[in-house]
Amino acid sequence: MCAIFGFSGFRNRPYLETMSRVLRHRGPDSSGLWESDECSMGLDRLAILDIDGGMQPCAYRHITSVMNGEIYNFKELRRELEGLGYIFKSNHSDAELVPVAYLEWGVDFVNRINGMFAIAIWDNSTKELLLIRDFTGKKPCYYCVHDGNVYFASEIKALLSAGCGSKISEQAIMSFLAKKSVEAPLSIYDDIKQVKPANIIVFKNGIITNETRYWMPKFDGNLCLESEEEYEDVIANQLVLSVKNRCDMDVEFGSFLSGGLDSSLIATLTAMNSSKRLKTFTLAYDDSIEGKDDDEKFAAMIAERIGADRYIYRLGHEEVW
């Protein structure tokens, strides 16, 4: 999962370490901190790729970055950048791609990457801090401008000790009650905001100087096929590719498996695209709930068919309290 965090405008090692400690549950494997007089940032890491060599923050010349997420096409982009003369230190870290890609292509690098990410970049040549969120907002990124400084983190709790979060946002409460979610750029606090999906925010001297949306979904009807079977092939191929992209990692694989259609498809495709034995996790119910007994039965059938290990957690009504 990982956590990014940091602030601009001053140097304060104890506060940076406090942010790291507050977010350690997101990245228990290791922590990395980077400091200058004008910006400090860090990452609590859950190691997925390049376990030994993939530490962050990553720096290349005057660019320093941290990333929570994964870039699925980093190998192709790394080869392209190596062809342009760039030299990478790690064996196969996707996070190390970020400062190099930004140095070569500027903010347009986000249109070249395929992945899920929340990224912070410090450009020491322009003294600018950039916060970037992935296309659909899968990875969280919160920020607060307080006393002329910018604070950012993967979770709100890391911003609270900086003096942010003094007043509850009534607009956010209404959003939650109406939609069961708090819509970006809102958060539960008035002065803490979310980076909106597919957005890049540029800060300089504690002020937002630019905010750009780099991607929009298109529903233009250009996909016009002749038969239902062709649409089925397109959907199936995209599903296979999506799961395959996420199977490029150096750790064990796990998959939720309820026995329903969605989880069964994903577990099956994961098992097909991994050389490691898959672990599946199923929630079962001790109480009698009509139709829920079938969950465990179908999950067992799928797990046996794909040769996966099974882990079952049993939930009873008393656990709700």
Tab-separated table of C-alpha atoms in Angstrom:
chain	number	residue	atom	x	y	z
A	1	MET	CA	0.000	0.000	0.000
A	2	CYS	CA	2.774	2.488	0.980
A	3	ALA	CA	2.413	6.065	2.232
A	4	ILE	CA	3.892	9.297	0.924
A	5	PHE	CA	4.216	12.387	3.094
A	6	GLY	CA	6.121	15.637	3.381
A	7	PHE	CA	6.052	19.413	3.451
A	8	SER	CA	7.631	22.424	1.796
A	9	GLY	CA	8.962	25.676	3.190
A	10	PHE	CA	11.122	24.514	6.100
A	11	ARG	CA	13.240	21.712	7.544
A	12	ASN	CA	12.011	19.794	10.596
A	13	ARG	CA	13.312	16.256	11.073
A	14	PRO	CA	11.213	15.393	14.165
A	15	TYR	CA	8.009	16.351	12.377
A	16	LEU	CA	8.974	14.334	9.285
A	17	GLU	CA	9.611	11.322	11.515
A	18	THR	CA	6.238	11.860	13.229
A	19	MET	CA	4.448	11.770	9.873
A	20	SER	CA	6.283	8.549	9.029
A	21	ARG	CA	5.345	6.944	12.347
A	22	VAL	CA	1.666	7.882	11.981
A	23	LEU	CA	1.509	6.255	8.537
A	24	ARG	CA	3.669	3.200	9.267
A	25	HIS	CA	0.684	0.833	9.036
A	26	ARG	CA	0.567	1.523	5.277
A	27	GLY	CA	4.222	0.637	4.760
A	28	PRO	CA	5.696	-1.596	7.464
A	29	ASP	CA	8.717	-2.880	5.498
A	30	SER	CA	10.946	0.211	5.581
A	31	SER	CA	10.992	4.007	5.697
A	32	GLY	CA	12.944	6.515	3.651
A	33	LEU	CA	13.341	10.234	4.385
A	34	TRP	CA	14.792	13.087	2.312
A	35	GLU	CA	15.362	16.661	3.463
A	36	SER	CA	16.433	20.046	2.193
A	37	ASP	CA	15.930	23.534	3.596
A	38	GLU	CA	13.004	24.063	1.208
A	39	CYS	CA	11.284	20.664	1.029
A	40	SER	CA	11.174	17.391	2.940
A	41	MET	CA	9.478	14.159	1.931
A	42	GLY	CA	9.355	10.504	2.823
A	43	LEU	CA	7.825	7.118	2.149
A	44	ASP	CA	6.713	4.227	4.343
A	45	ARG	CA	7.155	1.229	2.079
A	46	LEU	CA	5.242	-1.957	1.473
A	47	ALA	CA	7.795	-3.692	-0.759
A	48	ILE	CA	6.316	-5.192	-3.948
A	49	LEU	CA	8.946	-4.715	-6.671
A	50	ASP	CA	12.747	-4.795	-6.365
A	51	ILE	CA	12.612	-5.632	-2.666
A	52	ASP	CA	16.239	-4.736	-1.928
A	53	GLY	CA	16.854	-1.947	-4.436
A	54	GLY	CA	13.518	-0.149	-4.692
A	55	MET	CA	13.785	2.258	-1.767
A	56	GLN	CA	12.416	5.784	-1.949
A	57	PRO	CA	12.618	8.789	-2.079
A	58	CYS	CA	14.207	8.646	-5.537
A	59	ALA	CA	16.478	11.411	-6.806
A	60	TYR	CA	17.939	12.189	-10.210
A	61	ARG	CA	19.936	15.406	-10.604
A	62	HIS	CA	17.720	18.206	-9.243
A	63	ILE	CA	14.510	16.113	-9.125
A	64	THR	CA	13.367	14.177	-6.025
A	65	SER	CA	10.153	12.146	-5.835
A	66	VAL	CA	8.072	9.719	-3.803
A	67	MET	CA	5.317	7.493	-5.176
A	68	ASN	CA	2.590	5.361	-3.660
A	69	GLY	CA	1.372	2.931	-6.299
A	70	GLU	CA	2.665	0.996	-9.266
A	71	ILE	CA	3.609	1.764	-12.868
A	72	TYR	CA	2.750	-1.266	-14.973
A	73	ASN	CA	4.637	-0.277	-18.137
A	74	PHE	CA	7.811	0.895	-16.389
A	75	LYS	CA	10.019	-1.675	-18.149
A	76	GLU	CA	9.224	-0.327	-21.622
A	77	LEU	CA	9.651	3.286	-20.486
A	78	ARG	CA	12.886	2.466	-18.680
A	79	ARG	CA	14.330	0.916	-21.846
A	80	GLU	CA	13.338	4.053	-23.788
A	81	LEU	CA	15.009	6.331	-21.252
A	82	GLU	CA	18.113	4.177	-21.126
A	83	GLY	CA	18.286	4.541	-24.905
A	84	LEU	CA	18.345	8.310	-24.367
A	85	GLY	CA	21.377	7.980	-22.105
A	86	TYR	CA	19.830	7.889	-18.620
A	87	ILE	CA	21.378	5.503	-16.090
A	88	PHE	CA	19.280	3.809	-13.406
A	89	LYS	CA	20.661	2.658	-10.066
A	90	SER	CA	18.092	-0.001	-9.173
A	91	ASN	CA	17.558	-3.392	-10.740
A	92	HIS	CA	13.873	-3.012	-11.594
A	93	SER	CA	12.223	-0.326	-9.462
A	94	ASP	CA	9.208	1.321	-11.061
A	95	ALA	CA	9.402	4.266	-8.635
A	96	GLU	CA	12.879	5.221	-9.881
A	97	LEU	CA	11.331	5.918	-13.269
A	98	VAL	CA	9.462	8.985	-11.958
A	99	PRO	CA	12.250	11.577	-11.510
A	100	VAL	CA	13.950	10.487	-14.737
A	101	ALA	CA	10.716	10.572	-16.757
A	102	TYR	CA	9.836	13.990	-15.328
A	103	LEU	CA	13.313	15.285	-16.174
A	104	GLU	CA	12.981	14.101	-19.792
A	105	TRP	CA	9.311	14.756	-20.564
A	106	GLY	CA	8.143	17.200	-17.909
A	107	VAL	CA	4.606	16.791	-16.560
A	108	ASP	CA	3.630	15.102	-19.847
A	109	PHE	CA	5.243	11.935	-18.482
A	110	VAL	CA	1.925	11.124	-16.795
A	111	ASN	CA	0.368	10.583	-20.226
A	112	ARG	CA	2.981	7.913	-20.957
A	113	ILE	CA	2.524	5.793	-17.842
A	114	ASN	CA	-0.046	3.114	-17.148
A	115	GLY	CA	-0.673	2.599	-13.477
A	116	MET	CA	-2.161	3.703	-10.169
A	117	PHE	CA	-0.278	6.326	-8.233
A	118	ALA	CA	-0.049	9.312	-5.948
A	119	ILE	CA	3.220	11.138	-6.675
A	120	ALA	CA	5.034	14.074	-5.085
A	121	ILE	CA	7.893	15.712	-7.002
A	122	TRP	CA	10.261	18.433	-5.806
A	123	ASP	CA	11.998	20.335	-8.616
A	124	ASN	CA	14.962	22.070	-7.035
A	125	SER	CA	15.691	24.119	-10.158
A	126	THR	CA	12.292	25.836	-10.129
A	127	LYS	CA	11.610	25.424	-6.386
A	128	GLU	CA	8.247	23.850	-7.214
A	129	LEU	CA	6.360	21.033	-5.488
A	130	LEU	CA	4.068	18.917	-7.676
A	131	LEU	CA	1.321	16.593	-6.440
A	132	ILE	CA	-0.058	14.152	-9.025
A	133	ARG	CA	-2.921	11.668	-8.689
A	134	ASP	CA	-3.734	8.768	-10.997
A	135	PHE	CA	-6.408	8.713	-13.678
A	136	THR	CA	-9.372	7.608	-11.532
A	137	GLY	CA	-8.107	8.536	-8.057
A	138	LYS	CA	-7.312	5.020	-6.912
A	139	LYS	CA	-4.448	6.189	-4.685
A	140	PRO	CA	-5.199	8.886	-2.081
A	141	CYS	CA	-3.381	12.198	-1.779
A	142	TYR	CA	-4.329	14.928	0.710
A	143	TYR	CA	-2.777	18.351	1.149
A	144	CYS	CA	-3.072	21.443	3.321
A	145	VAL	CA	-1.666	24.953	2.964
A	146	HIS	CA	-0.968	26.197	6.487
A	147	ASP	CA	1.069	29.212	7.644
A	148	GLY	CA	2.493	29.615	4.141
A	149	ASN	CA	3.707	26.001	3.942
A	150	VAL	CA	2.350	23.026	1.979
A	151	TYR	CA	1.815	19.675	3.691
A	152	PHE	CA	0.855	16.457	1.881
A	153	ALA	CA	0.217	12.840	2.855
A	154	SER	CA	-1.578	9.659	1.889
A	155	GLU	CA	-3.857	9.990	4.927
A	156	ILE	CA	-5.352	12.934	6.792
A	157	LYS	CA	-4.024	11.864	10.195
A	158	ALA	CA	-0.465	12.773	9.164
A	159	LEU	CA	-1.570	16.372	8.524
A	160	LEU	CA	-3.390	16.918	11.803
A	161	SER	CA	-0.319	17.461	13.972
A	162	ALA	CA	0.774	20.275	11.640
A	163	GLY	CA	-2.193	22.311	12.805
A	164	CYS	CA	-4.369	21.403	9.823
A	165	GLY	CA	-7.916	20.149	10.272
A	166	SER	CA	-9.288	22.716	12.660
A	167	LYS	CA	-12.864	22.831	11.338
A	168	ILE	CA	-15.254	20.156	10.051
A	169	SER	CA	-16.480	20.716	6.485
A	170	GLU	CA	-20.275	20.886	6.307
A	171	GLN	CA	-20.095	20.497	2.539
A	172	ALA	CA	-18.141	17.246	2.943
A	173	ILE	CA	-20.745	15.921	5.401
A	174	MET	CA	-23.521	16.636	2.900
A	175	SER	CA	-21.505	14.914	0.168
A	176	PHE	CA	-21.056	11.846	2.355
A	177	LEU	CA	-24.728	11.630	3.352
A	178	ALA	CA	-25.872	12.068	-0.253
A	179	LYS	CA	-23.296	9.876	-2.030
A	180	LYS	CA	-21.735	7.692	0.694
A	181	SER	CA	-18.366	9.236	-0.154
A	182	VAL	CA	-16.578	12.557	0.167
A	183	GLU	CA	-15.991	13.835	-3.327
A	184	ALA	CA	-12.581	15.325	-4.223
A	185	PRO	CA	-11.326	17.968	-3.673
A	186	LEU	CA	-13.226	17.925	-0.365
A	187	SER	CA	-12.194	16.163	2.811
A	188	ILE	CA	-13.894	15.989	6.191
A	189	TYR	CA	-11.914	19.119	7.181
A	190	ASP	CA	-12.339	22.521	5.548
A	191	ASP	CA	-8.633	23.245	5.133
A	192	ILE	CA	-7.511	19.761	4.048
A	193	LYS	CA	-8.143	18.982	0.381
A	194	GLN	CA	-7.782	15.982	-1.898
A	195	VAL	CA	-5.883	16.130	-5.157
A	196	LYS	CA	-8.592	15.391	-7.700
A	197	PRO	CA	-8.225	12.312	-9.919
A	198	ALA	CA	-6.121	12.881	-13.072
A	199	ASN	CA	-4.920	16.211	-11.706
A	200	ILE	CA	-1.521	17.846	-11.304
A	201	ILE	CA	-1.164	20.640	-8.738
A	202	VAL	CA	1.928	22.850	-8.769
A	203	PHE	CA	2.909	24.801	-5.626
A	204	LYS	CA	5.521	27.539	-5.356
A	205	ASN	CA	6.233	29.491	-2.183
A	206	GLY	CA	3.213	27.864	-0.539
A	207	ILE	CA	0.786	28.958	-3.263
A	208	ILE	CA	-0.966	26.940	-5.973
A	209	THR	CA	0.390	28.336	-9.242
A	210	ASN	CA	-1.210	25.804	-11.573
A	211	GLU	CA	-3.743	22.971	-11.506
A	212	THR	CA	-4.217	20.840	-14.602
A	213	ARG	CA	-6.422	17.902	-15.480
A	214	TYR	CA	-4.374	15.640	-17.752
A	215	TRP	CA	-6.980	12.994	-18.636
A	216	MET	CA	-10.735	12.658	-19.146
A	217	PRO	CA	-12.760	9.500	-19.813
A	218	LYS	CA	-14.299	9.449	-23.251
A	219	PHE	CA	-17.688	7.993	-24.116
A	220	ASP	CA	-17.671	8.818	-27.809
A	221	GLY	CA	-19.106	5.589	-29.196
A	222	ASN	CA	-16.098	4.914	-31.414
A	223	LEU	CA	-16.014	1.231	-30.500
A	224	CYS	CA	-18.522	-0.084	-33.030
A	225	LEU	CA	-18.214	-3.833	-33.495
A	226	GLU	CA	-20.428	-6.105	-35.542
A	227	SER	CA	-21.391	-8.791	-33.044
A	228	GLU	CA	-21.856	-9.513	-29.365
A	229	GLU	CA	-19.026	-12.050	-29.570
A	230	GLU	CA	-16.598	-9.323	-30.630
A	231	TYR	CA	-17.558	-7.201	-27.634
A	232	GLU	CA	-17.081	-10.246	-25.410
A	233	ASP	CA	-13.566	-10.685	-26.827
A	234	VAL	CA	-12.693	-7.038	-26.178
A	235	ILE	CA	-13.891	-7.219	-22.574
A	236	ALA	CA	-12.165	-10.565	-21.945
A	237	ASN	CA	-8.873	-9.362	-23.435
A	238	GLN	CA	-8.919	-6.174	-21.359
A	239	LEU	CA	-9.664	-8.172	-18.191
A	240	VAL	CA	-6.817	-10.598	-18.888
A	241	LEU	CA	-4.395	-7.746	-19.623
A	242	SER	CA	-5.468	-5.852	-16.501
A	243	VAL	CA	-4.835	-8.824	-14.203
A	244	LYS	CA	-1.598	-9.776	-16.001
A	245	ASN	CA	-0.203	-6.256	-15.496
A	246	ARG	CA	-0.736	-6.573	-11.759
A	247	CYS	CA	1.006	-9.936	-11.553
A	248	ASP	CA	4.472	-8.471	-12.173
A	249	MET	CA	5.710	-8.415	-8.586
A	250	ASP	CA	8.342	-10.037	-6.402
A	251	VAL	CA	6.108	-11.151	-3.530
A	252	GLU	CA	3.418	-13.769	-2.917
A	253	PHE	CA	-0.037	-13.381	-4.433
A	254	GLY	CA	-3.352	-13.271	-2.613
A	255	SER	CA	-6.893	-12.854	-3.866
A	256	PHE	CA	-10.264	-12.379	-2.221
A	257	LEU	CA	-12.535	-15.229	-3.283
A	258	SER	CA	-16.216	-14.984	-2.402
A	259	GLY	CA	-17.281	-17.628	-4.893
A	260	GLY	CA	-19.082	-15.038	-7.016
A	261	LEU	CA	-18.395	-14.264	-10.664
A	262	ASP	CA	-16.035	-11.288	-10.245
A	263	SER	CA	-13.698	-12.710	-7.614
A	264	SER	CA	-13.666	-16.129	-9.287
A	265	LEU	CA	-12.571	-14.585	-12.600
A	266	ILE	CA	-9.830	-12.510	-10.974
A	267	ALA	CA	-8.524	-15.395	-8.856
A	268	THR	CA	-8.458	-17.704	-11.876
A	269	LEU	CA	-6.642	-15.200	-14.099
A	270	THR	CA	-4.164	-14.418	-11.322
A	271	ALA	CA	-3.360	-18.106	-10.889
A	272	MET	CA	-2.885	-18.419	-14.657
A	273	ASN	CA	-0.451	-15.507	-14.802
A	274	SER	CA	1.674	-16.292	-11.778
A	275	SER	CA	4.371	-18.883	-11.192
A	276	LYS	CA	3.658	-18.651	-7.450
A	277	ARG	CA	0.897	-20.592	-5.716
A	278	LEU	CA	-2.082	-18.330	-5.101
A	279	LYS	CA	-3.536	-17.759	-1.642
A	280	THR	CA	-7.299	-17.115	-1.533
A	281	PHE	CA	-9.273	-15.495	1.295
A	282	THR	CA	-12.973	-16.131	1.891
A	283	LEU	CA	-15.393	-14.610	4.384
A	284	ALA	CA	-17.883	-17.171	5.739
A	285	TYR	CA	-20.812	-16.683	8.126
A	286	ASP	CA	-21.563	-18.647	11.292
A	287	ASP	CA	-25.129	-17.311	11.389
A	288	SER	CA	-27.822	-18.547	9.054
A	289	ILE	CA	-28.085	-16.025	6.204
A	290	GLU	CA	-30.151	-17.150	3.248
A	291	GLY	CA	-27.995	-17.726	0.175
A	292	LYS	CA	-24.678	-16.975	1.900
A	293	ASP	CA	-23.878	-20.635	2.603
A	294	ASP	CA	-23.178	-21.016	-1.109
A	295	ASP	CA	-20.265	-18.560	-0.901
A	296	GLU	CA	-17.977	-21.025	0.811
A	297	LYS	CA	-19.089	-23.918	-1.408
A	298	PHE	CA	-18.363	-22.122	-4.687
A	299	ALA	CA	-15.143	-20.592	-3.349
A	300	ALA	CA	-13.935	-24.108	-2.474
A	301	MET	CA	-14.742	-25.318	-5.995
A	302	ILE	CA	-12.777	-22.492	-7.620
A	303	ALA	CA	-9.813	-22.811	-5.251
A	304	GLU	CA	-9.565	-26.539	-5.953
A	305	ARG	CA	-9.829	-26.021	-9.715
A	306	ILE	CA	-7.005	-23.431	-9.830
A	307	GLY	CA	-4.823	-25.174	-7.225
A	308	ALA	CA	-4.902	-22.348	-4.682
A	309	ASP	CA	-4.448	-22.321	-0.908
A	310	ARG	CA	-7.599	-21.449	1.054
A	311	TYR	CA	-7.958	-19.197	4.085
A	312	ILE	CA	-11.416	-18.774	5.637
A	313	TYR	CA	-12.525	-16.194	8.188
A	314	ARG	CA	-15.812	-16.894	9.944
A	315	LEU	CA	-17.962	-13.965	10.997
A	316	GLY	CA	-20.803	-14.084	13.519
A	317	HIS	CA	-23.342	-11.479	14.602
A	318	GLU	CA	-21.539	-10.881	17.887
A	319	GLU	CA	-18.523	-9.507	16.039
A	320	VAL	CA	-20.564	-6.621	14.693
A	321	TRP	CA	-20.684	-5.158	18.193
